[in-house]
């Protein structure tokens, strides 16, 4: 069919004829380029090796393979490198190898999670993997979930469903309760939902960074006096700055008493729930209506990889279903563009599935345990006389010199971050309750005890 239209010299798409030798050569070359970049981190550290990236735009005629590979190399050399053991700033661990392969396969498949007819196997895979997770955390047979591109979108999917479920979808008096340490994505959610920032009610935290239950009760009473309608309470399972876990049991009891949707933002800590690692406060999560789990943040599933799990799938269907008039449906199979905000969506689930199949439960547990071991080692050995330490049961530690004046935290943290990066350690400096802190995130599997010792030595200097 129309073979004369195909010019052999310029094959731009995979061919349905023959063995695609050209594509194989290019993939091999791309793999080699990527692997060379990984190993360059050894002497160059986590920050870009170069600072000379030229963002070339498309030209009149397409560019040669040689041009493109040289630009790919330059792009890589000008990128943050998460595989370096000193990469400890954020929730961006090194990529898991089978997850990289999953991304490649997903790109080649180019299937679309919008609809079953565009992604038959992957639709079933996403449905099954969400149900597997839901079961693991203790939800019943009505449960399930949906993948989304990141924790922010998973949280948004949950809150839209919660508001709809409460019959408050268009009510401007509807409010959301979160702790003062909850992630900034909830500010975005509130804006996207057409609400004012005053509709985001912040509950105080205790000295461990957990939602204060007395303050929660007071705020609930205040809301009813002011005729504000609560569509959800969010409990954070792992806060961004110190990895604290809100008291889920107490919050879930309050939600049951008052018939309020409980959403757990488990973007950081949720994945621990599928293991037997004893994490203080990680219980009763099956009492929630929804929970975000974001495996990209700790076990190395390549970005983006986030799941929203719900205790009852009908809440997502009732909220997002439009009928999708231009798509054919198959009986008893939900088109997955109809249970969340996103329409067209890549088969991101493949890299999660392959990553988890490769690791098995023991591998997941090994990675997570190692992050806690690194955190414990850091806390055990950091000078307690010098630093105030803010940490919870997870793998994140924020710290600041004792008696540092609030206004000096900016300069001190900036100077220290610059000093550390010269020694190939990348830490972050979150602003938290008015002052800056240094933060280490111990989710990097390549970081060994000797690296942490070196980091502590530099901090002590
Ligand atoms: C607790 C928490 N929730 C949600 C998010 C948002 O996740 P994402 O950046 O994947 O949208 C983050 C990001 O760090 C987070 O720390």
mmCIF file of N, CA and C in Angstrom, residues 49-103:
data_model
loop_
_atom_site.group_PDB
_atom_site.id
_atom_site.type_symbol
_atom_site.label_atom_id
_atom_site.label_comp_id
_atom_site.label_asym_id
_atom_site.label_seq_id
_atom_site.Cartn_x
_atom_site.Cartn_y
_atom_site.Cartn_z
ATOM 1 N N UNK A 49 26.917 19.595 34.600
ATOM 2 C CA UNK A 49 28.363 19.619 34.358
ATOM 3 C C UNK A 49 28.745 20.871 33.574
ATOM 4 N N UNK A 50 27.802 21.332 32.720
ATOM 5 C CA UNK A 50 28.056 22.503 31.877
ATOM 6 C C UNK A 50 27.006 23.564 32.176
ATOM 7 N N UNK A 51 27.330 24.781 31.764
ATOM 8 C CA UNK A 51 26.293 25.829 31.815
ATOM 9 C C UNK A 51 26.311 26.551 30.491
ATOM 10 N N UNK A 52 26.097 25.797 29.445
ATOM 11 C CA UNK A 52 26.168 26.414 28.109
ATOM 12 C C UNK A 52 25.128 25.802 27.177
ATOM 13 N N UNK A 53 23.970 25.504 27.722
ATOM 14 C CA UNK A 53 22.967 24.843 26.877
ATOM 15 C C UNK A 53 22.328 25.835 25.915
ATOM 16 N N UNK A 54 22.397 25.495 24.653
ATOM 17 C CA UNK A 54 21.746 26.314 23.627
ATOM 18 C C UNK A 54 20.399 25.710 23.292
ATOM 19 N N UNK A 55 19.350 26.480 23.488
ATOM 20 C CA UNK A 55 18.023 25.938 23.157
ATOM 21 C C UNK A 55 17.764 26.188 21.674
ATOM 22 N N UNK A 56 18.309 25.332 20.821
ATOM 23 C CA UNK A 56 18.097 25.500 19.376
ATOM 24 C C UNK A 56 16.636 25.226 19.038
ATOM 25 N N UNK A 57 16.079 26.092 18.220
ATOM 26 C CA UNK A 57 14.687 25.892 17.800
ATOM 27 C C UNK A 57 14.658 25.227 16.425
ATOM 28 N N UNK A 58 13.504 24.666 16.054
ATOM 29 C CA UNK A 58 13.437 23.959 14.756
ATOM 30 C C UNK A 58 13.824 24.883 13.596
ATOM 31 N N UNK A 59 14.607 24.327 12.667
ATOM 32 C CA UNK A 59 15.035 25.130 11.512
ATOM 33 C C UNK A 59 14.173 24.777 10.302
ATOM 34 N N UNK A 60 14.448 25.440 9.204
ATOM 35 C CA UNK A 60 13.639 25.232 7.994
ATOM 36 C C UNK A 60 13.672 23.749 7.579
ATOM 37 N N UNK A 61 14.904 23.239 7.475
ATOM 38 C CA UNK A 61 15.056 21.812 7.168
ATOM 39 C C UNK A 61 15.405 21.094 8.467
ATOM 40 N N UNK A 62 15.024 19.853 8.549
ATOM 41 C CA UNK A 62 15.344 19.097 9.764
ATOM 42 C C UNK A 62 16.851 18.975 9.960
ATOM 43 N N UNK A 63 17.271 18.767 11.185
ATOM 44 C CA UNK A 63 18.704 18.646 11.459
ATOM 45 C C UNK A 63 19.173 17.195 11.356
ATOM 46 N N UNK A 64 20.478 17.058 11.224
ATOM 47 C CA UNK A 64 21.053 15.718 11.045
ATOM 48 C C UNK A 64 21.055 14.961 12.383
ATOM 49 N N UNK A 65 21.199 13.651 12.262
ATOM 50 C CA UNK A 65 21.325 12.815 13.468
ATOM 51 C C UNK A 65 22.488 13.278 14.332
ATOM 52 N N UNK A 66 23.603 13.627 13.655
ATOM 53 C CA UNK A 66 24.793 14.061 14.403
ATOM 54 C C UNK A 66 24.467 15.304 15.216
ATOM 55 N N UNK A 67 23.788 16.267 14.591
ATOM 56 C CA UNK A 67 23.379 17.488 15.314
ATOM 57 C C UNK A 67 22.528 17.112 16.524
ATOM 58 N N UNK A 68 21.569 16.228 16.263
ATOM 59 C CA UNK A 68 20.613 15.918 17.331
ATOM 60 C C UNK A 68 21.304 15.217 18.495
ATOM 61 N N UNK A 69 22.199 14.278 18.195
ATOM 62 C CA UNK A 69 22.880 13.595 19.308
ATOM 63 C C UNK A 69 23.797 14.551 20.066
ATOM 64 N N UNK A 70 24.395 15.482 19.331
ATOM 65 C CA UNK A 70 25.238 16.438 20.058
ATOM 66 C C UNK A 70 24.355 17.336 20.935
ATOM 67 N N UNK A 71 23.153 17.651 20.461
ATOM 68 C CA UNK A 71 22.250 18.468 21.296
ATOM 69 C C UNK A 71 21.717 17.672 22.493
ATOM 70 N N UNK A 72 21.467 16.384 22.271
ATOM 71 C CA UNK A 72 21.019 15.546 23.405
ATOM 72 C C UNK A 72 22.113 15.529 24.477
ATOM 73 N N UNK A 73 23.356 15.355 24.019
ATOM 74 C CA UNK A 73 24.469 15.299 24.973
ATOM 75 C C UNK A 73 24.573 16.606 25.748
ATOM 76 N N UNK A 74 24.423 17.703 25.042
ATOM 77 C CA UNK A 74 24.501 19.010 25.697
ATOM 78 C C UNK A 74 23.337 19.171 26.678
ATOM 79 N N UNK A 75 22.159 18.716 26.283
ATOM 80 C CA UNK A 75 20.993 18.775 27.184
ATOM 81 C C UNK A 75 21.280 18.006 28.476
ATOM 82 N N UNK A 76 21.837 16.804 28.322
ATOM 83 C CA UNK A 76 22.131 15.988 29.500
ATOM 84 C C UNK A 76 23.180 16.667 30.369
ATOM 85 N N UNK A 77 24.235 17.157 29.740
ATOM 86 C CA UNK A 77 25.319 17.771 30.521
ATOM 87 C C UNK A 77 24.873 19.030 31.251
ATOM 88 N N UNK A 78 23.784 19.615 30.783
ATOM 89 C CA UNK A 78 23.265 20.816 31.430
ATOM 90 C C UNK A 78 22.083 20.492 32.338
ATOM 91 N N UNK A 79 21.981 19.236 32.749
ATOM 92 C CA UNK A 79 20.827 18.833 33.567
ATOM 93 C C UNK A 79 21.251 18.447 34.980
ATOM 94 N N UNK A 80 20.301 18.547 35.880
ATOM 95 C CA UNK A 80 20.459 18.008 37.233
ATOM 96 C C UNK A 80 20.622 16.490 37.114
ATOM 97 N N UNK A 81 21.546 15.928 37.877
ATOM 98 C CA UNK A 81 21.802 14.484 37.766
ATOM 99 C C UNK A 81 21.433 13.754 39.068
ATOM 100 N N UNK A 82 20.255 13.116 39.085
ATOM 101 C CA UNK A 82 19.765 12.523 40.339
ATOM 102 C C UNK A 82 20.511 11.263 40.773
ATOM 103 N N UNK A 83 21.358 10.698 39.902
ATOM 104 C CA UNK A 83 22.000 9.438 40.303
ATOM 105 C C UNK A 83 23.207 9.666 41.221
ATOM 106 N N UNK A 84 23.692 10.908 41.279
ATOM 107 C CA UNK A 84 24.857 11.168 42.135
ATOM 108 C C UNK A 84 24.472 10.991 43.613
ATOM 109 N N UNK A 85 25.336 10.350 44.411
ATOM 110 C CA UNK A 85 24.974 10.085 45.820
ATOM 111 C C UNK A 85 24.801 11.337 46.667
ATOM 112 N N UNK A 86 25.318 12.471 46.169
ATOM 113 C CA UNK A 86 25.141 13.721 46.921
ATOM 114 C C UNK A 86 23.848 14.429 46.572
ATOM 115 N N UNK A 87 23.027 13.811 45.719
ATOM 116 C CA UNK A 87 21.751 14.422 45.355
ATOM 117 C C UNK A 87 20.740 14.121 46.463
ATOM 118 N N UNK A 88 20.620 15.055 47.399
ATOM 119 C CA UNK A 88 19.818 14.817 48.609
ATOM 120 C C UNK A 88 18.855 15.966 48.876
ATOM 121 N N UNK A 89 18.601 16.776 47.844
ATOM 122 C CA UNK A 89 17.836 17.993 48.088
ATOM 123 C C UNK A 89 16.327 17.759 48.079
ATOM 124 N N UNK A 90 15.872 16.906 47.181
ATOM 125 C CA UNK A 90 14.428 16.856 46.940
ATOM 126 C C UNK A 90 13.916 15.413 46.879
ATOM 127 N N UNK A 91 12.641 15.338 46.555
ATOM 128 C CA UNK A 91 12.002 14.011 46.485
ATOM 129 C C UNK A 91 12.131 13.482 45.056
ATOM 130 N N UNK A 92 13.359 13.483 44.572
ATOM 131 C CA UNK A 92 13.644 13.110 43.185
ATOM 132 C C UNK A 92 14.808 12.127 43.150
ATOM 133 N N UNK A 93 14.514 10.871 43.482
ATOM 134 C CA UNK A 93 15.583 9.870 43.575
ATOM 135 C C UNK A 93 16.093 9.435 42.202
ATOM 136 N N UNK A 94 17.173 8.653 42.173
ATOM 137 C CA UNK A 94 17.628 8.104 40.886
ATOM 138 C C UNK A 94 16.528 7.240 40.258
ATOM 139 N N UNK A 95 16.507 7.179 38.925
ATOM 140 C CA UNK A 95 15.456 6.387 38.261
ATOM 141 C C UNK A 95 15.752 4.892 38.345
ATOM 142 N N UNK A 96 14.733 4.141 38.613
ATOM 143 C CA UNK A 96 14.855 2.688 38.654
ATOM 144 C C UNK A 96 15.000 2.168 37.211
ATOM 145 N N UNK A 97 15.928 1.234 37.007
ATOM 146 C CA UNK A 97 16.235 0.844 35.623
ATOM 147 C C UNK A 97 15.005 0.301 34.872
ATOM 148 N N UNK A 98 14.232 -0.570 35.515
ATOM 149 C CA UNK A 98 13.070 -1.125 34.798
ATOM 150 C C UNK A 98 11.998 -0.085 34.547
ATOM 151 N N UNK A 99 12.075 0.980 35.324
ATOM 152 C CA UNK A 99 11.141 2.066 35.104
ATOM 153 C C UNK A 99 11.550 2.874 33.868
ATOM 154 N N UNK A 100 12.861 3.007 33.663
ATOM 155 C CA UNK A 100 13.340 3.673 32.438
ATOM 156 C C UNK A 100 12.863 2.879 31.222
ATOM 157 N N UNK A 101 12.984 1.562 31.328
ATOM 158 C CA UNK A 101 12.525 0.719 30.208
ATOM 159 C C UNK A 101 11.020 0.886 29.988
ATOM 160 N N UNK A 102 10.306 1.013 31.090
ATOM 161 C CA UNK A 102 8.851 1.206 31.005
ATOM 162 C C UNK A 102 8.498 2.472 30.246
ATOM 163 N N UNK A 103 9.293 3.535 30.484
ATOM 164 C CA UNK A 103 9.052 4.792 29.767
ATOM 165 C C UNK A 103 9.273 4.616 28.270
#
